[in-house]
PDB file of C-alpha atoms in Angstrom:
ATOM      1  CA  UNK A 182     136.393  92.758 114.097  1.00  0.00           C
ATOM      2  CA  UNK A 183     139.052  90.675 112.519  1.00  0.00           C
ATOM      3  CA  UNK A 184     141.440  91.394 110.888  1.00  0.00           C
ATOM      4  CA  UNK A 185     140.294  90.184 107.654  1.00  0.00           C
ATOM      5  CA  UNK A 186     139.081  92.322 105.512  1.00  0.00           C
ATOM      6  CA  UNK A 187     134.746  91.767 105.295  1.00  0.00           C
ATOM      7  CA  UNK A 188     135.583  90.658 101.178  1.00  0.00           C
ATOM      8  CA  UNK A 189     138.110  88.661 102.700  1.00  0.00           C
ATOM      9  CA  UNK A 190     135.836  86.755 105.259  1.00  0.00           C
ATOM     10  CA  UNK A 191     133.207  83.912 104.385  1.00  0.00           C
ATOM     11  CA  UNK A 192     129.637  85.357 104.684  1.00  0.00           C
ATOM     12  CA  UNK A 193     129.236  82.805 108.046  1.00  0.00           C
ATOM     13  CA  UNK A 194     132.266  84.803 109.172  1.00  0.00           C
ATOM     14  CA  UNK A 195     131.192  88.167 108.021  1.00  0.00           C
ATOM     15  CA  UNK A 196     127.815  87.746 110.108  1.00  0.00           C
ATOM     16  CA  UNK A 197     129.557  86.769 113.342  1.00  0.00           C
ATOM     17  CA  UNK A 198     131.534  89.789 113.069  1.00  0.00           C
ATOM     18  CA  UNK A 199     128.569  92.086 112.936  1.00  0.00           C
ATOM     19  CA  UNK A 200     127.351  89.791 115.602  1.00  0.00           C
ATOM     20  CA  UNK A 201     130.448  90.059 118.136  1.00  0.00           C
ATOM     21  CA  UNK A 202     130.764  92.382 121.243  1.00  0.00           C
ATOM     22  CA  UNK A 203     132.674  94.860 119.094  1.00  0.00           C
ATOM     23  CA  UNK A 204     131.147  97.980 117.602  1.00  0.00           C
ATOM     24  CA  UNK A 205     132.709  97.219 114.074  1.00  0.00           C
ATOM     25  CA  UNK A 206     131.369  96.084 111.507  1.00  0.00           C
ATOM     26  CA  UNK A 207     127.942  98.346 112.751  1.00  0.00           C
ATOM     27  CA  UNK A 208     124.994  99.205 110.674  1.00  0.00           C
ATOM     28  CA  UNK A 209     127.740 101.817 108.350  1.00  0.00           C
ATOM     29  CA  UNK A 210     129.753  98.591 107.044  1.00  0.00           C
ATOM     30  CA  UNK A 211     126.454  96.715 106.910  1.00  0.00           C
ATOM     31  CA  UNK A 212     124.899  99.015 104.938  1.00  0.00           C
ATOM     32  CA  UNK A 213     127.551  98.977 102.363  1.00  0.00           C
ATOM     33  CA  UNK A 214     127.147  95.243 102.779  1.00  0.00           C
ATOM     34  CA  UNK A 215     123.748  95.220 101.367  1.00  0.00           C
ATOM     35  CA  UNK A 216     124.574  97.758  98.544  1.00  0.00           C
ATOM     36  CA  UNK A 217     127.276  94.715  97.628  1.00  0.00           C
ATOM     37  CA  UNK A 218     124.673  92.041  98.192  1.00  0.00           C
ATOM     38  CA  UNK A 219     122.111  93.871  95.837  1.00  0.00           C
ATOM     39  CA  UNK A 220     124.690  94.735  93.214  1.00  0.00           C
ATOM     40  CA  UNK A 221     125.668  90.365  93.040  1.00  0.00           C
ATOM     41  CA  UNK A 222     122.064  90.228  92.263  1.00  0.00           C
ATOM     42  CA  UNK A 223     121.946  92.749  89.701  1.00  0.00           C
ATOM     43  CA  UNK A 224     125.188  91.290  88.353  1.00  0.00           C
ATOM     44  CA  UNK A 225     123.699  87.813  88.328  1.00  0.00           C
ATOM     45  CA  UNK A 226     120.535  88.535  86.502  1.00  0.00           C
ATOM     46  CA  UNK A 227     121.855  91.258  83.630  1.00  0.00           C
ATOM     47  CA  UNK A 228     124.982  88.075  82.789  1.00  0.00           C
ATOM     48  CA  UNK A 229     122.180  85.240  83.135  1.00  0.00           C
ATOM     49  CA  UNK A 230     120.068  87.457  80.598  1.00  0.00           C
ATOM     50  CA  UNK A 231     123.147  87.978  78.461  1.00  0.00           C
ATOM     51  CA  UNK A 232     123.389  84.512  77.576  1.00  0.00           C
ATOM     52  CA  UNK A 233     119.853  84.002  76.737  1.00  0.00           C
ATOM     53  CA  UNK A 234     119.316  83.430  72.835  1.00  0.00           C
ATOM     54  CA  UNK A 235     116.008  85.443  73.105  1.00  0.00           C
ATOM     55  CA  UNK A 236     117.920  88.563  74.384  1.00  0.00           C
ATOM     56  CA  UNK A 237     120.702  88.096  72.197  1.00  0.00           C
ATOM     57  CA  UNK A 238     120.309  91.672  70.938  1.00  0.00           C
ATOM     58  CA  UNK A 239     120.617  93.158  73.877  1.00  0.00           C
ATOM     59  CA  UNK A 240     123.287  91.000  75.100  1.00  0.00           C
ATOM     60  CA  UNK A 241     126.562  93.747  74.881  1.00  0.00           C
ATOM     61  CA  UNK A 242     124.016  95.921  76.924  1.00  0.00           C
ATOM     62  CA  UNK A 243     123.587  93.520  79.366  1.00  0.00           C
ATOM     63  CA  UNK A 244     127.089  92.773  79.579  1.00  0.00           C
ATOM     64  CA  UNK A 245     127.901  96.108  80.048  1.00  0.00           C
ATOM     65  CA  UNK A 246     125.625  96.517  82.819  1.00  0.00           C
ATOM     66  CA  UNK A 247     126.825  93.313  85.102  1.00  0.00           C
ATOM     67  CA  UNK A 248     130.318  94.527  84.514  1.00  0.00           C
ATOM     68  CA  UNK A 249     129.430  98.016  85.981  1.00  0.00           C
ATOM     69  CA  UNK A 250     127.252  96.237  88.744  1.00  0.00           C
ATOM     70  CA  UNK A 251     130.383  93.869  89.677  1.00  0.00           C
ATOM     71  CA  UNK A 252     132.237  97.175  89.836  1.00  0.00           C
ATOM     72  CA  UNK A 253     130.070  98.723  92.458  1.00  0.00           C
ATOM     73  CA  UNK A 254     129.862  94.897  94.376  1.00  0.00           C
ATOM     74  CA  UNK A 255     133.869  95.516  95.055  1.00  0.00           C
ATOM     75  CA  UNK A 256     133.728  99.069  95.422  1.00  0.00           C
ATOM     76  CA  UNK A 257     130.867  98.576  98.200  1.00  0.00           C
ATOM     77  CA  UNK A 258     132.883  95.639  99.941  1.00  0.00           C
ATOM     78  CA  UNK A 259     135.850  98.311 100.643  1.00  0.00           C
ATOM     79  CA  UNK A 260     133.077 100.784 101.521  1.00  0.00           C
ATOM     80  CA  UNK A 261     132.492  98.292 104.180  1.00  0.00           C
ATOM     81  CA  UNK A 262     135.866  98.103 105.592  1.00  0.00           C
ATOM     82  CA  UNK A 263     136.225 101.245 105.384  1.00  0.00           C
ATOM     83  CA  UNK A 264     133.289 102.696 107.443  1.00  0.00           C
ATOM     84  CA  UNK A 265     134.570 100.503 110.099  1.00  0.00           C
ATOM     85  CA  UNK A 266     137.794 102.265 109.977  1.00  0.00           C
ATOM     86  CA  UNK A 267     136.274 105.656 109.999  1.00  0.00           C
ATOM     87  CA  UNK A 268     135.122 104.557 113.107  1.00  0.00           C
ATOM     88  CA  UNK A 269     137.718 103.461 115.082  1.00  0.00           C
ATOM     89  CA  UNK A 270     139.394 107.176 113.549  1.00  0.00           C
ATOM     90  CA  UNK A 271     136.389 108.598 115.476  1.00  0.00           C
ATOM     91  CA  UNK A 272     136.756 106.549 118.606  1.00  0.00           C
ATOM     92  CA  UNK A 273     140.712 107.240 118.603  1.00  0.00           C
ATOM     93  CA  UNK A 274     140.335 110.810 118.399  1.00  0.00           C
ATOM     94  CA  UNK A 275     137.984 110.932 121.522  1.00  0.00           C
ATOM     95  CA  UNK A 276     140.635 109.292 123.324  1.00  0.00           C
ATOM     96  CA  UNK A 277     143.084 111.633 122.788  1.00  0.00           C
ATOM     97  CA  UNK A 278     144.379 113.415 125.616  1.00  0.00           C
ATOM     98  CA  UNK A 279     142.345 116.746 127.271  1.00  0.00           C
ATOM     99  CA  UNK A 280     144.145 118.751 129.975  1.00  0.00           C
ATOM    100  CA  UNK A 281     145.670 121.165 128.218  1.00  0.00           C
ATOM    101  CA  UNK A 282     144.621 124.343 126.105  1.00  0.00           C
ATOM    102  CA  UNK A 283     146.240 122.941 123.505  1.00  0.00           C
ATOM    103  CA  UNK A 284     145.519 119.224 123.890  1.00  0.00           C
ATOM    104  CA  UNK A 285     142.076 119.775 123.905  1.00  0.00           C
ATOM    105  CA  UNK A 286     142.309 121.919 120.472  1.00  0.00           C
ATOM    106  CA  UNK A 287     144.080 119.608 119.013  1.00  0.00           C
ATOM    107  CA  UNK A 288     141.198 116.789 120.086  1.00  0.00           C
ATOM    108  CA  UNK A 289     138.582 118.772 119.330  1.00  0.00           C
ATOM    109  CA  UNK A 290     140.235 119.290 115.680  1.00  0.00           C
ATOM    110  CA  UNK A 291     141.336 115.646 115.624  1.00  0.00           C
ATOM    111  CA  UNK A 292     137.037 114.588 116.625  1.00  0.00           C
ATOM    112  CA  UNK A 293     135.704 117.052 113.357  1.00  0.00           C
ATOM    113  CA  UNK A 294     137.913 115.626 111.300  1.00  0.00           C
ATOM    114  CA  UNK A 295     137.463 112.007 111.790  1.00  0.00           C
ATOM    115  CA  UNK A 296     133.482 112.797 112.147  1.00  0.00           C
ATOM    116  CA  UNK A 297     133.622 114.337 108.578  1.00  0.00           C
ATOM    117  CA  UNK A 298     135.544 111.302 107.676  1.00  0.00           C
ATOM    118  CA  UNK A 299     132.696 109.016 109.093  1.00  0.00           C
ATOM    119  CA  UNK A 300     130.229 111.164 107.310  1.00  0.00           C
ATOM    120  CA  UNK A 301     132.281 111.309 103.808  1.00  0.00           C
ATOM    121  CA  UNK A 302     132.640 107.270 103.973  1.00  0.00           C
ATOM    122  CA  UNK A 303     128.552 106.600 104.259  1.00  0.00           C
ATOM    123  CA  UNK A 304     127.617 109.405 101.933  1.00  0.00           C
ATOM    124  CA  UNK A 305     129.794 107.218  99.233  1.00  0.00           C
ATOM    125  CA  UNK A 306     128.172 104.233 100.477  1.00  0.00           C
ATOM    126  CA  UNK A 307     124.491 105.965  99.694  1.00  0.00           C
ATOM    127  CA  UNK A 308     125.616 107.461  96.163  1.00  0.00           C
ATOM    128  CA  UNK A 309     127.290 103.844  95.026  1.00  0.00           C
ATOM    129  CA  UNK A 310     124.041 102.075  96.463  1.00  0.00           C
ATOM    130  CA  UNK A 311     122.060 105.062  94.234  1.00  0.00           C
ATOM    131  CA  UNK A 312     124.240 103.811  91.555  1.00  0.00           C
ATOM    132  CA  UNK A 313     122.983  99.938  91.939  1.00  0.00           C
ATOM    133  CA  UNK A 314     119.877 100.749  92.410  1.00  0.00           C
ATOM    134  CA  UNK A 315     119.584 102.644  88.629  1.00  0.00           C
ATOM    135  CA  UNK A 316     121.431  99.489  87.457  1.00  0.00           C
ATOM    136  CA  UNK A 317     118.957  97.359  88.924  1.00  0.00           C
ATOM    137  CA  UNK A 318     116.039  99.302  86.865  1.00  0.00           C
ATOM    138  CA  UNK A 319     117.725  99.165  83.701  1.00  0.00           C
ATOM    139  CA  UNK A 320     118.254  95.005  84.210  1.00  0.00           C
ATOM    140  CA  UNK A 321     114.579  94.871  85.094  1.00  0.00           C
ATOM    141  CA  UNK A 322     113.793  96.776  81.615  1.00  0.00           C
ATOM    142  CA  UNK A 323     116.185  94.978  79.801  1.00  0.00           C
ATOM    143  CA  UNK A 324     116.945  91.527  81.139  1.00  0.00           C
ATOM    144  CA  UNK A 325     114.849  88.678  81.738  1.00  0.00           C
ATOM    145  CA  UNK A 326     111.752  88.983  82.604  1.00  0.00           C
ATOM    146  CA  UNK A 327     111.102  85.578  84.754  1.00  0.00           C
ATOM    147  CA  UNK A 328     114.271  86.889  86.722  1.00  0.00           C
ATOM    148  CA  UNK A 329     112.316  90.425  87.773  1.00  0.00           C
ATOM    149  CA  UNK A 330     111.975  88.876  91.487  1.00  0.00           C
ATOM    150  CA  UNK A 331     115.563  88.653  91.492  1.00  0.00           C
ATOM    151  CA  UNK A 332     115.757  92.078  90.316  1.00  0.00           C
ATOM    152  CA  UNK A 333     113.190  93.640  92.928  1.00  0.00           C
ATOM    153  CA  UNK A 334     114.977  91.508  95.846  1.00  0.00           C
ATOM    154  CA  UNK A 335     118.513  93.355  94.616  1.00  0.00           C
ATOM    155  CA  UNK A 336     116.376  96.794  94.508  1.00  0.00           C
ATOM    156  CA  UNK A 337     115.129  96.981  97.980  1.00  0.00           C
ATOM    157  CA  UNK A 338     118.611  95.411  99.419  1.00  0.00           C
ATOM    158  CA  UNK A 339     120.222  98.078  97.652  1.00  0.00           C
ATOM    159  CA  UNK A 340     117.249 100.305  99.331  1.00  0.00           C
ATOM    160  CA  UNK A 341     117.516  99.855 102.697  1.00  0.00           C
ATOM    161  CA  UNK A 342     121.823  99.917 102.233  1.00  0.00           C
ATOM    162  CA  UNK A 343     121.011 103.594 101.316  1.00  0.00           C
ATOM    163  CA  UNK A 344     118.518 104.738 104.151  1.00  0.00           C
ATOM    164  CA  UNK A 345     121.217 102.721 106.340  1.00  0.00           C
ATOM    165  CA  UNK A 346     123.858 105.034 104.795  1.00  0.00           C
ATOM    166  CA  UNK A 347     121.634 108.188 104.709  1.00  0.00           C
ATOM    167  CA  UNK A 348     121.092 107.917 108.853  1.00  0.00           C
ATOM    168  CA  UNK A 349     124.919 107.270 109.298  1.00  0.00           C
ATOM    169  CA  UNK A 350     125.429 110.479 108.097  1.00  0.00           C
ATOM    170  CA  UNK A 351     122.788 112.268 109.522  1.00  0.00           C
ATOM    171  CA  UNK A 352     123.771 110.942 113.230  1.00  0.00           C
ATOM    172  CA  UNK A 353     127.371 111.875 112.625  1.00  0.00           C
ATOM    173  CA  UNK A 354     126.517 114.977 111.192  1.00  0.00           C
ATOM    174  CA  UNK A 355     124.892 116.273 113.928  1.00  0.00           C
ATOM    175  CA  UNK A 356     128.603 116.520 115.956  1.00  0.00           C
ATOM    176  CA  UNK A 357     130.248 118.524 112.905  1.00  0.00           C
ATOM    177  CA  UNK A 358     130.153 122.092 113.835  1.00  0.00           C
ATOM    178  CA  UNK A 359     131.636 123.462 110.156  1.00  0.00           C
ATOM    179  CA  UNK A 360     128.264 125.031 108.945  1.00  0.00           C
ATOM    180  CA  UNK A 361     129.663 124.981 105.733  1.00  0.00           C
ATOM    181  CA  UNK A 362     130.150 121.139 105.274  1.00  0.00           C
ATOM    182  CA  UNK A 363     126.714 120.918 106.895  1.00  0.00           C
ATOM    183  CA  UNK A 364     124.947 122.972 104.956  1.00  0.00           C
ATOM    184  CA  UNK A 365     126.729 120.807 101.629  1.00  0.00           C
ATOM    185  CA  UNK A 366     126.383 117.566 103.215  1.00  0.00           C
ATOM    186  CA  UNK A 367     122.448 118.292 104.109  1.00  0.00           C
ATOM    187  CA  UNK A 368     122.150 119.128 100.269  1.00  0.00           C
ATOM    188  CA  UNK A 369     123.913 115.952  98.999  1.00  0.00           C
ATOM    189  CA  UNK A 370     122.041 113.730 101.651  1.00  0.00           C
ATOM    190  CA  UNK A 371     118.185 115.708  99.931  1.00  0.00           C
ATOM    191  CA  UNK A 372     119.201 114.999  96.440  1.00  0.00           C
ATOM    192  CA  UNK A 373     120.266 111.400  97.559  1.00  0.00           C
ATOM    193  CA  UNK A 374     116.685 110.990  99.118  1.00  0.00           C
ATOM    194  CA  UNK A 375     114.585 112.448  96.320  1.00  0.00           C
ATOM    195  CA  UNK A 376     116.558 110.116  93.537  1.00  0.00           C
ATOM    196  CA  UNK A 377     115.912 107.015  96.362  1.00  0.00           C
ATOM    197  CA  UNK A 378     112.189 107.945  96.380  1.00  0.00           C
ATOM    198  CA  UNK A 379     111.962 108.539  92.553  1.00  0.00           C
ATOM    199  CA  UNK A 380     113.531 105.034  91.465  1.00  0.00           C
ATOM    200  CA  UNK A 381     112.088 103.160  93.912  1.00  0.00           C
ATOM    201  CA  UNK A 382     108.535 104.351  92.590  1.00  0.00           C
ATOM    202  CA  UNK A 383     109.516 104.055  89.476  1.00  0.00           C
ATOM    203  CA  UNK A 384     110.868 100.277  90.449  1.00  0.00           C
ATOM    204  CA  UNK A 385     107.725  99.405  91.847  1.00  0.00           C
ATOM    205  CA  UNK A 386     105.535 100.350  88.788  1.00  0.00           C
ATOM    206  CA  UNK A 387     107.988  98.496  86.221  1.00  0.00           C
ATOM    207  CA  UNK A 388     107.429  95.286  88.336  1.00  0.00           C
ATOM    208  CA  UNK A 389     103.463  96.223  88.403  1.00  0.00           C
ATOM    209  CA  UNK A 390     103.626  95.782  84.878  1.00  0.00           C
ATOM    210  CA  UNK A 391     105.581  92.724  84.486  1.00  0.00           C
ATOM    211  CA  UNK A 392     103.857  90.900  87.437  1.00  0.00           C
ATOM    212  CA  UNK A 393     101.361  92.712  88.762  1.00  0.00           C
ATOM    213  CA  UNK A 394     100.322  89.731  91.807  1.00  0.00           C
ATOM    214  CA  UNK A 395     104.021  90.533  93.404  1.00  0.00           C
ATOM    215  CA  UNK A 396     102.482  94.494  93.972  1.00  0.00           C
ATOM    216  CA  UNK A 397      99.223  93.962  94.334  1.00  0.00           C
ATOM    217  CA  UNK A 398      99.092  90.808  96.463  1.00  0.00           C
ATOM    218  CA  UNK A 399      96.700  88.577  94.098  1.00  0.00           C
ATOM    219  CA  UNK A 400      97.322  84.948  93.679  1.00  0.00           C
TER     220      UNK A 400
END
């Protein structure tokens, strides 16, 4: 990966890294990627629907809500970077060395560390793109309604950046032997889901109503 950070990089650049021989960015940064790409969308549509004379009442909400979706947009960028960190922490502490007693406690302390790190950095990643994704609904109910694909695109990118982050931490949680950090992490990871499912129903009926041939298919 270079150097640069990913909100650094051009997007032309940022997709070559993901592309390169090297493990980092994976599908952790990328994941946080598309809770970023989802939140520019929400941004974009709740400022666009600011402006517009007709929704001139609602315009301080509006305003409110593409400030708090450029927040997450950053916030998910350094997400980014920093799952690729947690995983070089991972990678390092495998390295370390193993012949002795107490080289290979310290490793093995050093490995469930790092890999509650790597699962700490993704859970984030899934509760910020949670966060989008009930931004996204409230700009669909409030904003614009000619903008609502926009909307929908930014709600299933946020989507699938939250099942990306949900399986990071379930594949790195499977090396974490603290049964207490499972057991919370497991819980965090169910409530995560259920909200996912929820608004993502609940997404898909308010676009229903506002145009019903992008659900049902009829042109």
């Amino acid at each position: 990966m270079s150097e640069a950070t990913l909100a650094a990089q051009t997007y032309g650049d940022v997709l070559a890294s993901v592309a390169s021989s090297s493990p980092v960015p994976g599908g952790g940064s990328v994941s946080a990627l598309n809770g970023a790409t989802a939140a520019a969308l929400v941004e974009m549509v709740a400022a666009a629907s600011a402006r517009k004379k007709s929704l001139a009442e609602r315009a301080e909400d509006l305003e409110s809500l593409a400030e708090s979706a450029r927040n997450y947009r950053q916030a998910l960028l350094v997400l980014a970077d920093r799952d690729a960190a947690a995983y070089g922490a991972v990678s390092a502490a495998y390295k370390l060395a193993k012949v002795t007693p107490d080289e290979q406690a310290a490793r093995n302390a050093a490995i469930q560390l790092a890999l509650q790190h790597a699962c700490d950095v993704p859970l984030e990643t899934a509760k910020a793109g949670m966060a989008v994704l009930h931004l996204a609904m409230a700009v669909a109910e409030m904003g614009n309604p000619a903008a609502i694909t926009d909307v929908a695109v930014g709600a299933m990118t946020a989507a699938a950046g939250i099942e990306g982050a949900i399986l990071n931490v379930r594949i790195n949680l499977f090396e974490i032997t603290d049964p207490d950090y499972r057991a919370a992490c497991i819980e965090e990871l169910q409530e995560v889901q259920a909200d996912l499912d929820d608004e993502a129903a609940a997404m898909r009926t308010l676009i229903g109503g506002i145009a019903p041939m992008a659900v049902t298919g009829d042109v």
